[in-house]
Amino acid sequence: MKKTLTATAIALALTATGFAAPALADGKITVSSPQDPGSWDPIDTFLINWASLATNVFEGLTYRGPDMELVPALATSWETLDEGMRIRFKLREGVSFHNGEPFNADAVKFTFERLLGEEGAKGPQQANYTSIKEVEVIDQTTVDFHLTQPDPVLLTKLAGYGAMIVPPQYIAEVGDATFNTKPVGTGPFKMTSYSPKVGASLVANEDYWGGAPALSEVDYRFIAEPATALAELQSGGVDVVIPPSVPVGMIPTIEADENLEIISTPGPTVTALRFNTGNGLTADKKVRKALIMAVDRNAIVDTILAGQASVIASFQGARSFGYDESMEPLPYDLEKAKTLLKEAGVEPGATVEINTRGNDATFNEVAQAVAAYLSMAGVNATIKPYETNVLLNDIIPQGKTGEMFQQSWGGWTFDYDNTAYAMYHSGQKWNPYDSDAELDAMLEKQRPMTDQAERETVLQEIAAYAADRALEMPLYNMNAIYAINKRVQNLEPAPDNRLRLDKVSVE
């Protein structure tokens, strides 16, 4: 099997994604980000808030922009060979890291040996790239990736996080600890300062291979509280507030300000109330389906979420590879829900516990609404919030939840495998209760498939199977909501929060 990206396609892709950026101009913006990632090393993090800044500092061999199209970045083309077991990349020539070090095949080999070696094992990214057996240098502009098995999502993975290409000489000189706080990449901006818990400053890379950015400087401020971030936006202290720091309840206030605007786009984040299928009321599939049908999710989206989301039928949004547009959510049907509960032997007044992230104000409103709907079906729901890290690192993985628990999942690859394998495969961290040999087999079957149409069919079958078993109450796919000062021009809302700023300008 062989797949080659043509020169014409490359040229069109580069034009479409704006890599041929305008000449450098004077201009500065300030961006509010809700979290300091703590390290800028690509192998150290899975945090969206790392990517919202670092996408401007680092680059991968491929790039996926707001339009979701995968295009060349530090590689100009690639060929898939040997029935998916080898990928050959031609590398972009004349590119330098911010410290002047040349980008070449040695840098690519170093990046992946480091990611897959002892240093990478200390971080969370290594597991995403274990299909890479070896990177072979053919010459300084050509590398071959030899794989342990075909990986149909690898080209997308190479566009983000752990696969960002890093400078071998610089890291050898300064060490990993310094690289964490003084990162060097090939991107359109250079980091000039970083103050933990406070912010970071970037300046334009005038020698950027795609042309100098229109902005001269970008400051990032780490502002955890959404109310504070939006107050700073209103006062002019920041120009851009990135998701998830824009509560839907504040949208009318922002839209009423003539200097500000909201821009949003469907993002990767889907939210569900997953079920404890191991014990309690929700061990019964009939009960799980009844609870789903008892909740009017369209009303929740329209009222609590101000229409900034869409109801989902499976644990994925419409942009996910594997999404089946013909699949319909279980309908809101209170009487049918009551009938199913009665058939399952559930007496009126039965109780369930819903576990939530205590700092998620919007979802806690959603949970209150869900509880109110369940009460109309004769089920009393109590809401037990946990501190986010406790819920994610202890309560869920250890199987200590109530009957229902909040699960929000980003899945930045926009590939259903990223979600489904983690949620449904036996033994996975996020699947503490369920084990289904048939579902495991389907999940494993699609992973090595190189025929994407065939693989998409299997992913759709997985979604239908999980829905039939009612493994969660699918709620909604949330928009990525940005609030900006209108002086900011040409900002494309990135669905995955990986906000690239080389085309942005100010008036």
Coordinates of C-alpha atoms in Angstrom, one line a residue:
M1 CA 0.0 0.0 0.0
K2 CA 1.4 3.4 -0.9
K3 CA 0.0 6.9 -0.2
T4 CA 1.8 10.0 -1.4
L5 CA 0.9 13.7 -0.7
T6 CA 1.4 15.5 -4.0
A7 CA 3.2 18.7 -4.5
T8 CA 0.0 20.4 -5.6
A9 CA -1.8 19.3 -2.5
I10 CA 1.0 20.5 -0.3
A11 CA 1.0 23.9 -2.0
L12 CA -2.8 24.2 -1.6
A13 CA -2.6 23.1 2.0
L14 CA 0.1 25.6 2.9
T15 CA -1.9 28.4 1.4
A16 CA -5.2 27.4 3.0
T17 CA -3.6 27.1 6.5
G18 CA -1.9 30.4 6.3
F19 CA 1.7 29.2 6.6
A20 CA 2.7 31.9 4.1
A21 CA 2.1 34.5 6.8
P22 CA 2.2 38.3 6.3
A23 CA 5.3 40.3 7.0
L24 CA 6.2 41.3 10.5
A25 CA 4.2 44.2 12.0
D26 CA 4.2 45.9 15.3
G27 CA 1.4 44.6 17.5
K28 CA 0.9 42.9 20.9
I29 CA -1.9 40.9 22.4
T30 CA -2.4 39.3 25.8
V31 CA -4.1 35.9 26.2
S32 CA -5.7 34.6 29.3
S33 CA -5.1 30.9 29.9
P34 CA -6.7 29.1 32.9
Q35 CA -3.7 27.0 33.8
D36 CA 0.1 26.9 34.0
P37 CA 1.2 23.6 32.6
G38 CA 4.2 23.6 34.9
S39 CA 6.6 22.3 32.1
W40 CA 7.0 23.3 28.5
D41 CA 8.6 20.0 27.4
P42 CA 6.3 18.3 24.9
I43 CA 6.8 14.9 26.5
D44 CA 5.7 16.1 30.0
T45 CA 2.1 17.0 29.4
F46 CA -1.3 16.1 28.1
L47 CA -2.8 19.5 29.1
I48 CA -4.9 21.5 26.6
N49 CA -3.5 24.7 28.2
W50 CA 0.0 23.6 27.3
A51 CA -1.0 23.3 23.7
S52 CA -2.8 26.6 23.6
L53 CA 0.5 28.3 24.0
A54 CA 3.1 25.7 22.8
T55 CA 1.5 25.3 19.4
N56 CA 3.1 28.7 18.6
V57 CA 6.5 27.6 19.9
F58 CA 6.8 24.0 18.7
E59 CA 6.0 22.2 15.5
G60 CA 5.5 18.6 14.4
L61 CA 6.1 16.8 11.2
T62 CA 2.4 17.4 10.4
Y63 CA -0.1 20.1 11.4
R64 CA -3.8 20.1 11.9
G65 CA -5.4 23.5 11.9
P66 CA -8.9 24.8 12.9
D67 CA -10.3 23.4 9.7
M68 CA -9.3 19.9 10.9
E69 CA -7.3 19.2 7.8
L70 CA -4.0 17.4 8.2
V71 CA -1.2 19.2 6.2
P72 CA 2.6 19.3 6.0
A73 CA 4.6 21.2 8.7
L74 CA 8.2 20.2 9.3
A75 CA 7.7 17.3 6.8
T76 CA 6.8 18.4 3.3
S77 CA 5.4 15.0 2.2
W78 CA 5.0 11.4 3.3
E79 CA 4.5 7.9 1.9
T80 CA 2.8 5.0 3.7
L81 CA 4.6 1.9 2.7
D82 CA 4.8 -1.9 3.5
E83 CA 1.1 -2.2 4.2
G84 CA 1.3 0.5 6.8
M85 CA 4.4 -0.8 8.6
R86 CA 6.6 2.0 7.4
I87 CA 6.1 5.8 6.7
R88 CA 8.7 7.8 4.8
F89 CA 8.9 11.5 5.5
K90 CA 10.6 14.1 3.4
L91 CA 11.7 17.0 5.7
R92 CA 11.5 20.7 5.1
E93 CA 14.9 22.2 4.3
G94 CA 16.3 25.5 5.6
V95 CA 14.5 25.4 8.9
S96 CA 16.3 26.4 12.2
F97 CA 15.3 26.1 15.8
H98 CA 15.0 29.4 17.8
N99 CA 18.6 29.0 19.0
G100 CA 19.9 28.8 15.4
E101 CA 20.4 25.0 15.5
P102 CA 19.4 23.3 12.2
F103 CA 16.3 21.2 11.9
N104 CA 17.2 17.9 10.2
A105 CA 16.7 14.2 10.3
D106 CA 19.0 13.9 13.3
A107 CA 16.6 16.1 15.3
V108 CA 13.7 13.9 14.3
K109 CA 15.4 10.8 15.3
F110 CA 16.6 12.3 18.6
T111 CA 13.0 13.6 19.4
F112 CA 11.5 10.1 19.1
E113 CA 14.3 8.2 20.8
R114 CA 13.9 10.7 23.7
L115 CA 10.1 10.3 23.7
L116 CA 10.2 6.5 23.6
G117 CA 13.2 6.3 26.0
E118 CA 13.8 6.8 29.7
E119 CA 13.0 10.5 29.7
G120 CA 9.7 10.0 27.8
A121 CA 8.7 7.3 30.3
K122 CA 8.5 9.9 33.0
G123 CA 5.7 11.7 31.2
P124 CA 2.2 10.8 30.0
Q125 CA 2.9 11.0 26.2
Q126 CA 5.0 7.9 25.5
A127 CA 2.0 5.5 25.4
N128 CA 0.5 7.4 22.5
Y129 CA 3.5 6.6 20.2
T130 CA 4.4 3.0 21.1
S131 CA 3.5 1.9 17.5
I132 CA 6.8 3.6 16.5
K133 CA 9.5 0.9 16.6
E134 CA 12.4 2.9 15.2
V135 CA 13.2 6.1 13.3
E136 CA 15.8 5.5 10.6
V137 CA 17.8 8.4 9.1
I138 CA 17.9 7.8 5.3
D139 CA 19.6 11.2 4.7
Q140 CA 19.4 14.6 6.4
T141 CA 16.1 15.4 4.6
T142 CA 14.5 11.9 4.8
V143 CA 13.4 9.6 7.6
D144 CA 11.6 6.3 7.8
F145 CA 9.3 5.5 10.7
H146 CA 9.3 1.7 11.2
L147 CA 6.2 0.6 13.1
T148 CA 5.4 -2.4 15.3
Q149 CA 1.9 -2.4 13.7
P150 CA -0.1 -0.1 11.4
D151 CA -1.3 2.9 13.3
P152 CA -4.1 4.8 11.4
V153 CA -4.0 7.7 13.9
L154 CA -0.3 8.2 13.9
L155 CA -0.1 11.0 11.3
T156 CA -2.6 13.0 13.5
K157 CA -0.6 12.2 16.6
L158 CA 2.5 13.6 15.0
A159 CA 0.7 17.0 14.8
G160 CA 0.6 17.5 18.6
Y161 CA 1.9 17.1 22.1
G162 CA 4.7 14.5 22.5
A163 CA 5.6 14.5 18.8
M164 CA 6.8 18.1 18.7
I165 CA 10.3 18.2 17.3
V166 CA 12.9 19.3 19.9
P167 CA 16.6 20.5 19.4
P168 CA 19.1 17.9 20.4
Q169 CA 22.1 20.2 20.8
Y170 CA 20.3 22.6 23.0
I171 CA 18.9 19.9 25.3
A172 CA 22.4 18.3 25.5
E173 CA 23.8 21.7 26.5
V174 CA 21.2 22.9 29.1
G175 CA 19.6 19.7 30.3
D176 CA 16.0 18.6 30.6
A177 CA 15.2 20.7 33.7
T178 CA 16.2 23.9 31.9
F179 CA 14.4 22.9 28.8
N180 CA 11.2 22.6 30.8
T181 CA 11.2 26.3 31.6
K182 CA 13.2 27.7 28.6
P183 CA 11.8 25.8 25.6
V184 CA 13.2 26.1 22.1
G185 CA 11.2 25.0 19.0
T186 CA 10.9 25.9 15.3
G187 CA 7.5 27.7 15.6
P188 CA 6.4 31.2 14.6
F189 CA 7.0 32.6 18.1
K190 CA 9.9 32.3 20.6
M191 CA 9.4 32.1 24.4
T192 CA 11.4 34.9 26.1
S193 CA 10.3 34.6 29.6
Y194 CA 8.2 32.3 31.9
S195 CA 7.1 33.0 35.4
P196 CA 5.5 30.0 37.1
K197 CA 1.8 30.5 38.0
V198 CA 2.0 34.0 36.5
G199 CA 2.5 33.9 32.8
A200 CA 4.8 33.7 29.8
S201 CA 6.0 36.0 27.0
L202 CA 6.5 35.3 23.3
V203 CA 8.1 37.3 20.6
A204 CA 7.8 36.9 16.8
N205 CA 10.3 34.6 15.1
E206 CA 11.3 36.9 12.3
D207 CA 13.2 34.0 10.6
Y208 CA 10.2 31.6 10.7
W209 CA 10.2 29.4 7.6
G210 CA 6.5 30.3 6.8
G211 CA 7.1 34.0 7.1
A212 CA 7.2 36.3 10.1
P213 CA 4.0 36.6 12.1
A214 CA 1.9 39.8 12.0
L215 CA 2.2 40.2 15.8
S216 CA 5.4 41.3 17.4
E217 CA 4.6 40.0 20.9
V218 CA 2.1 37.7 22.7
D219 CA 1.8 37.6 26.5
Y220 CA 0.0 34.8 28.2
R221 CA -1.4 35.3 31.7
F222 CA -2.4 32.3 33.8
I223 CA -5.8 33.3 35.3
A224 CA -7.6 30.4 36.9
E225 CA -10.9 32.1 37.8
P226 CA -13.2 32.7 34.8
A227 CA -14.8 35.7 36.5
T228 CA -11.3 37.3 36.9
A229 CA -10.3 36.5 33.3
L230 CA -13.5 38.1 32.0
A231 CA -13.1 41.1 34.2
E232 CA -9.7 41.6 32.7
L233 CA -11.1 41.3 29.2
Q234 CA -13.7 44.0 30.0
S235 CA -11.0 46.3 31.4
G236 CA -8.6 45.8 28.6
G237 CA -6.1 43.8 30.7
V238 CA -6.3 40.8 28.3
D239 CA -7.4 40.6 24.6
V240 CA -8.4 36.9 24.4
V241 CA -9.9 34.5 26.9
I242 CA -9.6 30.9 25.8
P243 CA -11.8 27.9 26.7
P244 CA -13.0 26.8 29.2
S245 CA -12.8 30.2 30.9
V246 CA -16.0 31.6 29.3
P247 CA -19.0 30.4 31.3
V248 CA -22.1 30.3 29.2
G249 CA -23.9 32.5 31.7
M250 CA -21.5 35.3 30.9
I251 CA -22.1 35.2 27.2
P252 CA -24.9 37.8 27.2
T253 CA -22.7 40.2 29.2
I254 CA -19.8 39.9 26.8
E255 CA -22.1 40.3 23.7
A256 CA -23.6 43.4 25.2
D257 CA -20.1 45.1 25.3
E258 CA -19.5 46.9 22.0
N259 CA -15.8 46.2 22.3
L260 CA -16.0 42.5 22.8
E261 CA -17.3 39.5 21.0
I262 CA -17.8 35.7 21.3
I263 CA -16.5 33.3 18.8
S264 CA -17.1 29.6 19.2
T265 CA -16.9 26.3 17.3
P266 CA -17.7 22.7 18.1
G267 CA -14.8 21.3 20.1
P268 CA -13.6 17.8 21.0
T269 CA -15.0 17.8 24.5
V270 CA -17.9 15.5 25.1
T271 CA -19.6 15.1 28.4
A272 CA -21.5 12.2 29.8
L273 CA -22.7 10.7 33.0
R274 CA -21.1 7.3 33.0
F275 CA -22.8 4.4 34.8
N276 CA -21.5 2.0 37.4
T277 CA -22.3 -1.2 35.6
G278 CA -20.8 -3.4 38.3
N279 CA -23.2 -2.9 41.2
G280 CA -26.3 -1.1 42.4
L281 CA -29.3 0.0 40.4
T282 CA -27.3 0.8 37.3
A283 CA -25.9 -2.8 36.9
D284 CA -29.2 -3.4 35.1
K285 CA -29.1 -2.3 31.4
K286 CA -32.9 -1.7 31.5
V287 CA -32.4 0.8 34.4
R288 CA -29.6 2.6 32.6
K289 CA -31.8 3.1 29.5
A290 CA -34.6 4.3 31.7
L291 CA -32.4 6.9 33.4
I292 CA -31.3 8.1 30.0
M293 CA -34.8 8.5 28.7
A294 CA -35.9 10.3 31.9
V295 CA -33.7 13.3 31.1
D296 CA -34.5 16.0 28.5
R297 CA -31.0 16.7 27.2
N298 CA -32.2 19.1 24.5
A299 CA -33.7 21.3 27.2
I300 CA -30.5 21.2 29.2
V301 CA -28.5 22.3 26.1
D302 CA -30.9 25.1 25.2
T303 CA -31.3 26.5 28.7
I304 CA -28.3 25.8 30.9
L305 CA -25.8 25.8 28.0
A306 CA -27.4 28.6 26.0
G307 CA -27.2 26.5 22.9
Q308 CA -23.4 26.3 23.0
A309 CA -23.4 22.5 22.7
S310 CA -25.2 19.7 20.8
V311 CA -26.8 16.6 22.2
I312 CA -24.9 13.4 21.4
A313 CA -26.0 9.9 20.8
S314 CA -22.6 8.3 21.5
F315 CA -19.6 9.5 23.5
Q316 CA -18.2 11.6 20.6
G317 CA -19.0 14.7 18.6
A318 CA -19.8 15.2 14.9
R319 CA -16.2 16.0 14.1
S320 CA -15.0 12.7 15.4
F321 CA -13.7 10.0 13.0
G322 CA -16.2 7.2 13.6
Y323 CA -19.2 9.5 14.1
D324 CA -22.4 8.1 12.6
E325 CA -24.8 10.9 11.7
S326 CA -27.7 8.4 11.3
M327 CA -27.4 7.4 15.0
E328 CA -30.1 9.0 17.1
P329 CA -30.0 9.6 20.9
L330 CA -32.5 7.7 23.0
P331 CA -35.5 10.1 23.1
Y332 CA -36.8 11.9 26.2
D333 CA -39.8 9.8 27.2
L334 CA -40.7 10.1 30.8
E335 CA -43.5 7.5 30.7
K336 CA -41.4 5.0 28.9
A337 CA -38.7 5.6 31.5
K338 CA -41.2 4.9 34.3
T339 CA -42.3 1.7 32.6
L340 CA -38.7 0.4 32.2
L341 CA -38.0 1.1 35.9
K342 CA -41.1 -0.8 36.9
E343 CA -40.2 -3.7 34.7
A344 CA -36.8 -3.8 36.3
G345 CA -38.3 -3.9 39.8
V346 CA -37.2 -0.5 40.8
E347 CA -39.5 1.0 43.5
P348 CA -40.4 4.7 43.5
G349 CA -38.0 6.5 45.8
A350 CA -35.0 4.5 44.9
T351 CA -31.7 6.4 45.1
V352 CA -28.7 7.0 43.0
E353 CA -25.5 9.0 43.6
I354 CA -24.0 11.3 41.0
N355 CA -20.4 12.2 41.3
T356 CA -19.2 15.5 39.8
R357 CA -16.1 17.7 39.7
G358 CA -16.7 20.3 42.4
N359 CA -15.1 23.2 40.6
D360 CA -17.1 22.8 37.4
A361 CA -19.9 25.3 38.1
T362 CA -21.6 24.7 34.7
F363 CA -21.7 21.0 35.0
N364 CA -23.0 21.1 38.5
E365 CA -26.0 23.1 37.2
V366 CA -26.4 20.3 34.6
A367 CA -26.2 17.7 37.3
Q368 CA -28.9 19.5 39.3
A369 CA -31.2 19.5 36.2
V370 CA -30.5 15.7 35.7
A371 CA -31.4 15.1 39.3
A372 CA -34.7 17.0 38.9
Y373 CA -35.6 15.0 35.8
L374 CA -34.8 11.7 37.5
S375 CA -37.0 12.7 40.5
M376 CA -40.0 13.0 38.1
A377 CA -39.3 9.3 37.1
G378 CA -39.4 8.3 40.8
V379 CA -35.6 8.1 41.3
N380 CA -34.0 10.3 44.0
A381 CA -30.5 11.5 42.9
T382 CA -28.0 12.9 45.4
I383 CA -25.0 14.9 44.0
K384 CA -21.6 14.3 45.6
P385 CA -18.9 16.6 44.3
Y386 CA -15.2 15.8 44.5
E387 CA -12.1 17.9 43.9
T388 CA -11.2 17.2 40.3
N389 CA -7.9 15.5 40.9
V390 CA -9.4 13.3 43.6
L391 CA -12.3 12.2 41.3
L392 CA -10.0 11.6 38.3
N393 CA -7.1 9.9 40.1
D394 CA -8.8 8.0 42.9
I395 CA -12.6 7.7 42.8
I396 CA -13.1 6.7 39.2
P397 CA -10.0 4.5 38.6
Q398 CA -10.5 2.7 41.9
G399 CA -14.1 2.0 41.2
K400 CA -15.4 4.0 44.2
T401 CA -18.0 6.1 42.4
G402 CA -21.7 6.1 43.0
E403 CA -24.2 4.9 40.3
M404 CA -23.3 7.8 37.9
F405 CA -20.2 9.9 37.5
Q406 CA -19.2 12.8 35.4
Q407 CA -16.8 12.1 32.5
S408 CA -15.7 14.9 30.2
W409 CA -13.3 13.8 27.5
G410 CA -11.3 15.9 25.0
G411 CA -10.0 13.3 22.5
W412 CA -7.8 15.9 20.7
T413 CA -7.2 13.5 17.8
F414 CA -10.9 13.7 17.0
D415 CA -10.7 10.0 16.4
Y416 CA -13.3 7.8 18.3
D417 CA -10.6 5.2 19.1
N418 CA -9.0 7.8 21.5
T419 CA -12.2 7.8 23.5
A420 CA -13.7 4.4 23.0
Y421 CA -10.6 2.3 23.8
A422 CA -10.0 4.3 27.0
M423 CA -13.6 4.2 28.1
Y424 CA -14.7 0.6 27.2
H425 CA -11.7 -1.7 26.9
S426 CA -11.3 -4.1 29.8
G427 CA -8.7 -3.0 32.4
Q428 CA -8.4 0.6 31.2
K429 CA -8.1 3.3 33.9
W430 CA -11.4 5.0 32.9
N431 CA -13.3 1.6 32.8
P432 CA -13.3 0.4 36.4
Y433 CA -16.5 -1.6 36.2
D434 CA -17.1 -3.2 32.8
S435 CA -15.5 -6.1 30.9
D436 CA -17.0 -7.2 27.6
A437 CA -15.1 -9.6 25.5
E438 CA -17.1 -8.8 22.3
L439 CA -16.5 -5.1 22.8
D440 CA -12.7 -5.7 23.5
A441 CA -12.5 -7.6 20.2
M442 CA -14.1 -4.8 18.2
L443 CA -11.8 -2.2 19.8
E444 CA -8.7 -4.3 19.0
K445 CA -9.8 -5.1 15.5
Q446 CA -10.0 -1.5 14.3
R447 CA -6.6 -0.4 15.6
P448 CA -4.3 -1.8 13.0
M449 CA -6.7 -1.3 10.0
T450 CA -5.2 0.8 7.2
D451 CA -8.4 0.9 5.2
Q452 CA -10.0 4.0 6.8
A453 CA -13.5 3.3 5.4
E454 CA -13.4 -0.2 6.8
R455 CA -12.1 1.1 10.1
E456 CA -14.8 3.8 10.3
T457 CA -17.5 1.2 9.9
V458 CA -16.1 -0.8 12.9
L459 CA -15.9 2.4 15.0
Q460 CA -19.5 3.1 14.2
E461 CA -20.4 -0.5 15.2
I462 CA -18.6 0.1 18.5
A463 CA -20.6 3.3 19.1
A464 CA -23.9 1.5 18.4
Y465 CA -22.9 -1.5 20.6
A466 CA -21.9 0.8 23.6
A467 CA -25.2 2.8 23.1
D468 CA -27.2 -0.4 23.1
R469 CA -25.6 -1.5 26.4
A470 CA -26.2 2.1 27.7
L471 CA -22.7 2.3 29.2
E472 CA -23.2 6.1 29.8
M473 CA -25.8 8.8 29.6
P474 CA -24.4 10.7 26.6
L475 CA -25.1 14.4 27.3
Y476 CA -23.5 16.9 24.9
N477 CA -20.6 18.0 22.8
M478 CA -19.6 21.4 24.1
N479 CA -18.4 24.3 21.9
A480 CA -15.0 25.8 22.4
I481 CA -15.9 29.3 23.4
Y482 CA -13.5 32.2 23.0
A483 CA -14.1 35.8 24.2
I484 CA -12.0 38.4 22.4
N485 CA -11.5 42.1 22.1
K486 CA -12.7 43.2 18.7
R487 CA -9.3 44.9 18.0
V488 CA -8.0 41.3 17.5
Q489 CA -8.3 40.4 13.9
N490 CA -8.1 37.0 12.0
L491 CA -8.4 34.8 15.1
E492 CA -9.7 31.4 14.1
P493 CA -11.3 29.6 17.0
A494 CA -9.4 26.3 17.3
P495 CA -11.8 23.4 18.2
D496 CA -9.0 21.7 20.3
N497 CA -7.8 25.0 22.0
R498 CA -4.5 24.7 20.1
L499 CA -4.7 28.4 19.2
R500 CA -2.2 29.3 16.5
L501 CA -1.5 33.0 16.3
D502 CA 0.8 33.6 13.3
K503 CA -2.1 35.0 11.2
V504 CA -3.5 37.1 14.0
S505 CA -3.1 40.9 13.9
V506 CA -4.5 43.9 15.8
E507 CA -6.1 47.0 14.4

